[in-house]
Tab-separated table of C-alpha atoms in Angstrom:
chain	number	residue	atom	x	y	z
A	1	MET	CA	0.235	-0.156	-0.004
A	2	LYS	CA	1.498	3.100	-1.027
A	3	ASN	CA	0.111	5.150	1.810
A	4	LYS	CA	2.107	8.482	0.883
A	5	ASP	CA	0.758	8.249	-2.554
A	6	ILE	CA	-2.805	8.123	-1.353
A	7	LEU	CA	-1.999	10.625	1.105
A	8	ASP	CA	-0.942	13.434	-1.091
A	9	TYR	CA	-3.426	12.434	-3.853
A	10	TYR	CA	-6.634	12.845	-1.018
A	11	ASN	CA	-5.126	16.012	0.469
A	12	SER	CA	-5.181	17.396	-2.629
A	13	LEU	CA	-8.187	16.859	-3.821
A	14	ALA	CA	-9.941	17.708	-0.500
A	15	GLU	CA	-10.971	21.698	-1.373
A	16	ASN	CA	-12.865	20.540	-4.341
A	17	TYR	CA	-13.444	16.710	-3.546
A	18	ASP	CA	-17.416	17.272	-3.132
A	19	GLN	CA	-18.366	19.437	-6.268
A	20	ASP	CA	-15.896	17.743	-8.452
A	21	ARG	CA	-16.722	14.256	-7.630
A	22	PHE	CA	-20.370	14.655	-6.610
A	23	GLY	CA	-21.679	17.699	-8.001
A	24	ASN	CA	-21.987	16.220	-10.857
A	25	SER	CA	-24.965	13.967	-12.759
A	26	TYR	CA	-22.574	10.967	-12.786
A	27	GLY	CA	-21.269	11.426	-9.272
A	28	LYS	CA	-25.202	12.148	-7.821
A	29	TYR	CA	-25.919	8.764	-9.746
A	30	ILE	CA	-23.296	6.935	-8.063
A	31	HIS	CA	-24.099	8.520	-4.662
A	32	ASN	CA	-27.585	8.229	-4.891
A	33	GLN	CA	-27.296	4.355	-5.382
A	34	GLU	CA	-25.005	3.682	-2.760
A	35	LYS	CA	-27.114	5.812	-0.217
A	36	LYS	CA	-30.152	3.419	-1.176
A	37	ILE	CA	-28.190	0.407	0.314
A	38	LEU	CA	-27.386	2.149	3.223
A	39	ASP	CA	-30.267	3.097	3.975
A	40	LYS	CA	-31.486	-0.784	3.462
A	41	TYR	CA	-29.522	-2.057	6.176
A	42	LEU	CA	-28.360	0.888	8.659
A	43	SER	CA	-30.803	2.826	10.489
A	44	LYS	CA	-30.369	6.592	11.430
A	45	LYS	CA	-31.834	6.274	14.819
A	46	ASN	CA	-28.822	5.629	16.711
A	47	LEU	CA	-25.767	7.091	14.555
A	48	LYS	CA	-23.719	6.706	17.701
A	49	ASP	CA	-23.411	3.160	17.418
A	50	ASN	CA	-22.173	3.191	13.789
A	51	ILE	CA	-18.455	4.265	12.215
A	52	ASP	CA	-17.436	5.939	8.803
A	53	ILE	CA	-14.504	4.396	8.231
A	54	ALA	CA	-12.405	6.663	5.344
A	55	CYS	CA	-15.016	8.967	5.791
A	56	GLY	CA	-13.274	12.044	3.593
A	57	THR	CA	-15.693	14.880	3.595
A	58	GLY	CA	-18.504	13.320	5.465
A	59	ARG	CA	-20.310	12.284	2.044
A	60	PHE	CA	-21.831	9.304	4.204
A	61	LEU	CA	-22.032	11.062	8.087
A	62	ASP	CA	-25.462	11.173	7.973
A	63	PHE	CA	-25.176	7.317	8.546
A	64	ALA	CA	-23.105	7.779	11.822
A	65	ASP	CA	-21.687	9.875	14.345
A	66	THR	CA	-18.049	8.783	14.200
A	67	GLY	CA	-15.616	9.175	11.283
A	68	VAL	CA	-12.041	8.682	10.860
A	69	ASP	CA	-9.893	9.371	7.807
A	70	PHE	CA	-6.408	9.317	7.272
A	71	SER	CA	-6.201	12.758	5.394
A	72	PRO	CA	-5.616	15.725	7.245
A	73	GLU	CA	-7.397	18.202	4.452
A	74	MET	CA	-10.267	15.562	4.685
A	75	VAL	CA	-10.989	15.697	8.219
A	76	LYS	CA	-10.524	19.399	8.203
A	77	ILE	CA	-13.016	20.066	5.656
A	78	ALA	CA	-15.643	17.186	7.410
A	79	LYS	CA	-15.242	18.808	10.756
A	80	SER	CA	-16.225	22.347	9.187
A	81	LYS	CA	-19.141	20.577	7.799
A	82	PHE	CA	-20.723	18.316	10.669
A	83	THR	CA	-19.558	20.556	13.804
A	84	ASN	CA	-21.646	17.669	15.918
A	85	LYS	CA	-19.880	14.622	14.783
A	86	SER	CA	-16.959	13.064	15.977
A	87	ILE	CA	-14.479	12.913	13.353
A	88	GLU	CA	-10.353	11.828	13.903
A	89	LEU	CA	-7.218	11.488	11.882
A	90	ALA	CA	-6.728	7.957	11.686
A	91	ASP	CA	-5.822	5.129	9.722
A	92	ALA	CA	-8.213	2.470	9.002
A	93	MET	CA	-5.784	-0.118	9.985
A	94	GLU	CA	-4.820	1.472	13.339
A	95	LEU	CA	-8.306	2.379	14.467
A	96	PRO	CA	-8.215	4.139	18.106
A	97	PHE	CA	-11.228	2.828	19.436
A	98	ASP	CA	-11.520	-0.147	21.980
A	99	ASP	CA	-13.367	-3.605	21.313
A	100	ASN	CA	-16.443	-4.114	20.786
A	101	THR	CA	-17.339	0.156	20.746
A	102	PHE	CA	-19.613	0.181	17.732
A	103	LYS	CA	-22.740	-1.646	16.019
A	104	ASN	CA	-21.870	-0.740	12.831
A	105	ALA	CA	-19.154	0.503	10.286
A	106	LEU	CA	-18.824	1.419	6.617
A	107	ALA	CA	-16.340	2.029	4.694
A	108	PHE	CA	-16.695	3.546	0.892
A	109	HIS	CA	-14.039	4.097	-2.033
A	110	LEU	CA	-11.232	2.857	0.344
A	111	PHE	CA	-10.403	-0.711	-0.908
A	112	MET	CA	-10.032	0.192	-4.587
A	113	HIS	CA	-6.746	1.714	-3.851
A	114	LEU	CA	-5.402	-0.909	-1.360
A	115	ASN	CA	-4.593	-4.641	-2.085
A	116	GLN	CA	-5.572	-7.812	-0.551
A	117	ASN	CA	-3.498	-7.781	2.610
A	118	ASP	CA	-4.938	-4.133	3.467
A	119	LEU	CA	-8.213	-5.811	2.994
A	120	GLU	CA	-7.472	-8.753	5.383
A	121	LEU	CA	-5.382	-6.101	7.854
A	122	ILE	CA	-9.069	-3.854	7.926
A	123	LEU	CA	-11.407	-6.317	7.910
A	124	GLU	CA	-9.880	-7.724	11.445
A	125	GLU	CA	-8.924	-4.171	12.781
A	126	THR	CA	-12.840	-3.377	12.045
A	127	HIS	CA	-13.883	-7.154	13.478
A	128	GLY	CA	-12.300	-5.768	16.840
A	129	ILE	CA	-14.406	-2.339	17.091
A	130	LEU	CA	-17.725	-3.907	16.178
A	131	LYS	CA	-19.787	-5.704	18.946
A	132	LYS	CA	-21.241	-9.288	18.257
A	133	ASP	CA	-23.406	-9.384	15.085
A	134	GLY	CA	-22.506	-5.565	13.998
A	135	LEU	CA	-22.478	-5.353	10.495
A	136	PHE	CA	-19.764	-3.912	7.844
A	137	ILE	CA	-20.640	-2.177	4.683
A	138	PHE	CA	-18.029	-1.467	2.270
A	139	ASP	CA	-17.152	-1.776	-1.841
A	140	VAL	CA	-14.512	-3.077	-3.932
A	141	PRO	CA	-14.468	-3.127	-7.768
A	142	SER	CA	-15.407	-6.296	-9.221
A	143	GLU	CA	-13.000	-8.663	-10.614
A	144	LYS	CA	-15.514	-10.441	-13.164
A	145	ARG	CA	-16.229	-7.012	-14.346
A	146	ARG	CA	-12.729	-6.265	-15.160
A	147	LYS	CA	-12.014	-9.262	-16.201
A	148	LEU	CA	-15.236	-9.410	-18.951
A	149	THR	CA	-13.754	-5.820	-19.653
A	150	ARG	CA	-10.002	-6.556	-19.885
A	151	TYR	CA	-9.684	-3.512	-17.503
A	152	LYS	CA	-6.289	-2.824	-15.926
A	153	ALA	CA	-5.504	0.016	-13.556
A	154	LYS	CA	-2.509	2.066	-14.486
A	155	ASP	CA	-1.279	2.381	-11.006
A	156	TRP	CA	-2.735	2.000	-7.172
A	157	HIS	CA	-5.524	4.163	-8.371
A	158	GLY	CA	-8.537	2.073	-8.025
A	159	GLY	CA	-6.104	-0.242	-8.770
A	160	PHE	CA	-7.364	-3.590	-6.529
A	161	GLN	CA	-11.077	-5.669	-7.171
A	162	ILE	CA	-12.251	-8.817	-5.609
A	163	SER	CA	-14.023	-11.747	-6.318
A	164	ILE	CA	-16.868	-13.146	-4.110
A	165	LYS	CA	-15.274	-16.115	-4.115
A	166	THR	CA	-11.872	-14.491	-2.739
A	167	LEU	CA	-13.895	-12.230	-0.405
A	168	LYS	CA	-15.535	-15.204	1.664
A	169	GLN	CA	-12.257	-16.985	1.867
A	170	SER	CA	-11.152	-13.715	3.085
A	171	ILE	CA	-13.589	-13.466	6.071
A	172	GLY	CA	-13.147	-16.661	7.097
A	173	ASN	CA	-15.185	-17.769	10.167
A	174	GLU	CA	-14.849	-14.296	11.418
A	175	TRP	CA	-17.520	-12.901	9.526
A	176	THR	CA	-20.560	-13.858	7.528
A	177	LEU	CA	-21.801	-12.698	3.913
A	178	VAL	CA	-25.315	-11.136	4.449
A	179	ASN	CA	-25.497	-10.051	1.091
A	180	TYR	CA	-23.778	-7.875	-1.834
A	181	HIS	CA	-25.243	-5.474	-4.611
A	182	GLY	CA	-23.906	-4.103	-7.764
A	183	ILE	CA	-23.073	-0.244	-8.363
A	184	GLY	CA	-22.309	0.969	-12.029
A	185	PHE	CA	-24.240	-1.808	-14.302
A	186	PHE	CA	-23.531	0.263	-16.937
A	187	PRO	CA	-20.855	3.062	-17.715
A	188	ILE	CA	-23.050	5.950	-17.107
A	189	HIS	CA	-19.851	8.256	-17.852
A	190	HIS	CA	-20.453	7.317	-21.380
A	191	ILE	CA	-24.026	7.509	-21.609
A	192	PRO	CA	-25.192	11.357	-22.674
A	193	LYS	CA	-26.171	13.261	-19.578
A	194	LYS	CA	-29.825	13.806	-20.806
A	195	LEU	CA	-30.103	9.975	-21.073
A	196	ARG	CA	-28.691	8.915	-17.897
A	197	ARG	CA	-31.984	9.564	-15.838
A	198	TYR	CA	-33.583	6.567	-18.251
A	199	CYS	CA	-30.669	4.257	-17.224
A	200	VAL	CA	-31.402	4.097	-13.426
A	201	TRP	CA	-34.192	1.544	-13.084
A	202	LEU	CA	-32.996	-0.871	-15.446
A	203	ASP	CA	-29.530	-0.280	-13.798
A	204	THR	CA	-30.689	-0.748	-10.309
A	205	PHE	CA	-32.759	-3.616	-11.380
A	206	LEU	CA	-29.532	-5.239	-13.035
A	207	CYS	CA	-27.298	-4.658	-10.089
A	208	ASN	CA	-29.625	-6.639	-7.851
A	209	SER	CA	-30.012	-9.439	-9.994
A	210	ILE	CA	-28.222	-12.792	-10.908
A	211	PHE	CA	-26.039	-10.471	-12.912
A	212	LYS	CA	-25.203	-8.273	-10.157
A	213	ALA	CA	-21.248	-9.815	-9.864
A	214	TYR	CA	-20.348	-8.340	-13.160
A	215	SER	CA	-21.345	-4.779	-11.628
A	216	SER	CA	-18.749	-2.316	-11.606
A	217	HIS	CA	-18.713	-2.357	-8.285
A	218	LEU	CA	-19.636	-4.824	-5.049
A	219	ILE	CA	-21.101	-3.667	-2.127
A	220	PHE	CA	-20.363	-6.167	0.385
A	221	ILE	CA	-22.688	-6.827	3.956
A	222	LEU	CA	-20.651	-8.721	6.551
A	223	LYS	CA	-22.079	-9.761	10.120
A	224	LYS	CA	-19.528	-10.186	12.685
A	225	ASN	CA	-19.866	-13.919	13.901
A	226	ASP	CA	-18.190	-13.167	17.637
């Protein structure tokens, strides 16, 4: 994991991150699809029980009262936006919390930049801070999709992908895979903006169908076993 490269990258993006990434029709589309899945599994009544790992500028802090990120610039912006939240500077591999502190955790657009060893370390770290039966919800690019399209990342940026089989091997007996959903079955960013809204219903259907493993990204819902 190239910590320095990733850190420099996100520090440089922080000031304009919200607008550049999620202020356009493509970003809004992805955000809304991800939010729908979080709404299925997380209640907004007990936010103190939830933690957003790699929270960035706080895109999903509506689902958690605690957020951590390893970019000081991202944390600074998140704190200015959410003055009522507890937001800390921390690495996902070294979370500064006691065991059994939280009920649920989420982590979006994190694992895509890492590798298999990093994923397993973060799974172990997150397992420790969650209570029994707690959920860990996170996304990873789909290996099946990338094999189908022959996509290969140029570097660490979005360079990691995973299959359902590998994910199941990684979680061992510590977690149960409750479910998984797809995000972005169609290459929406290549579809004209005026037509994107007409693709939403079909894209959503396919991302939750028997073909969902071929979506661009997969969102996994794990439950802590003990």
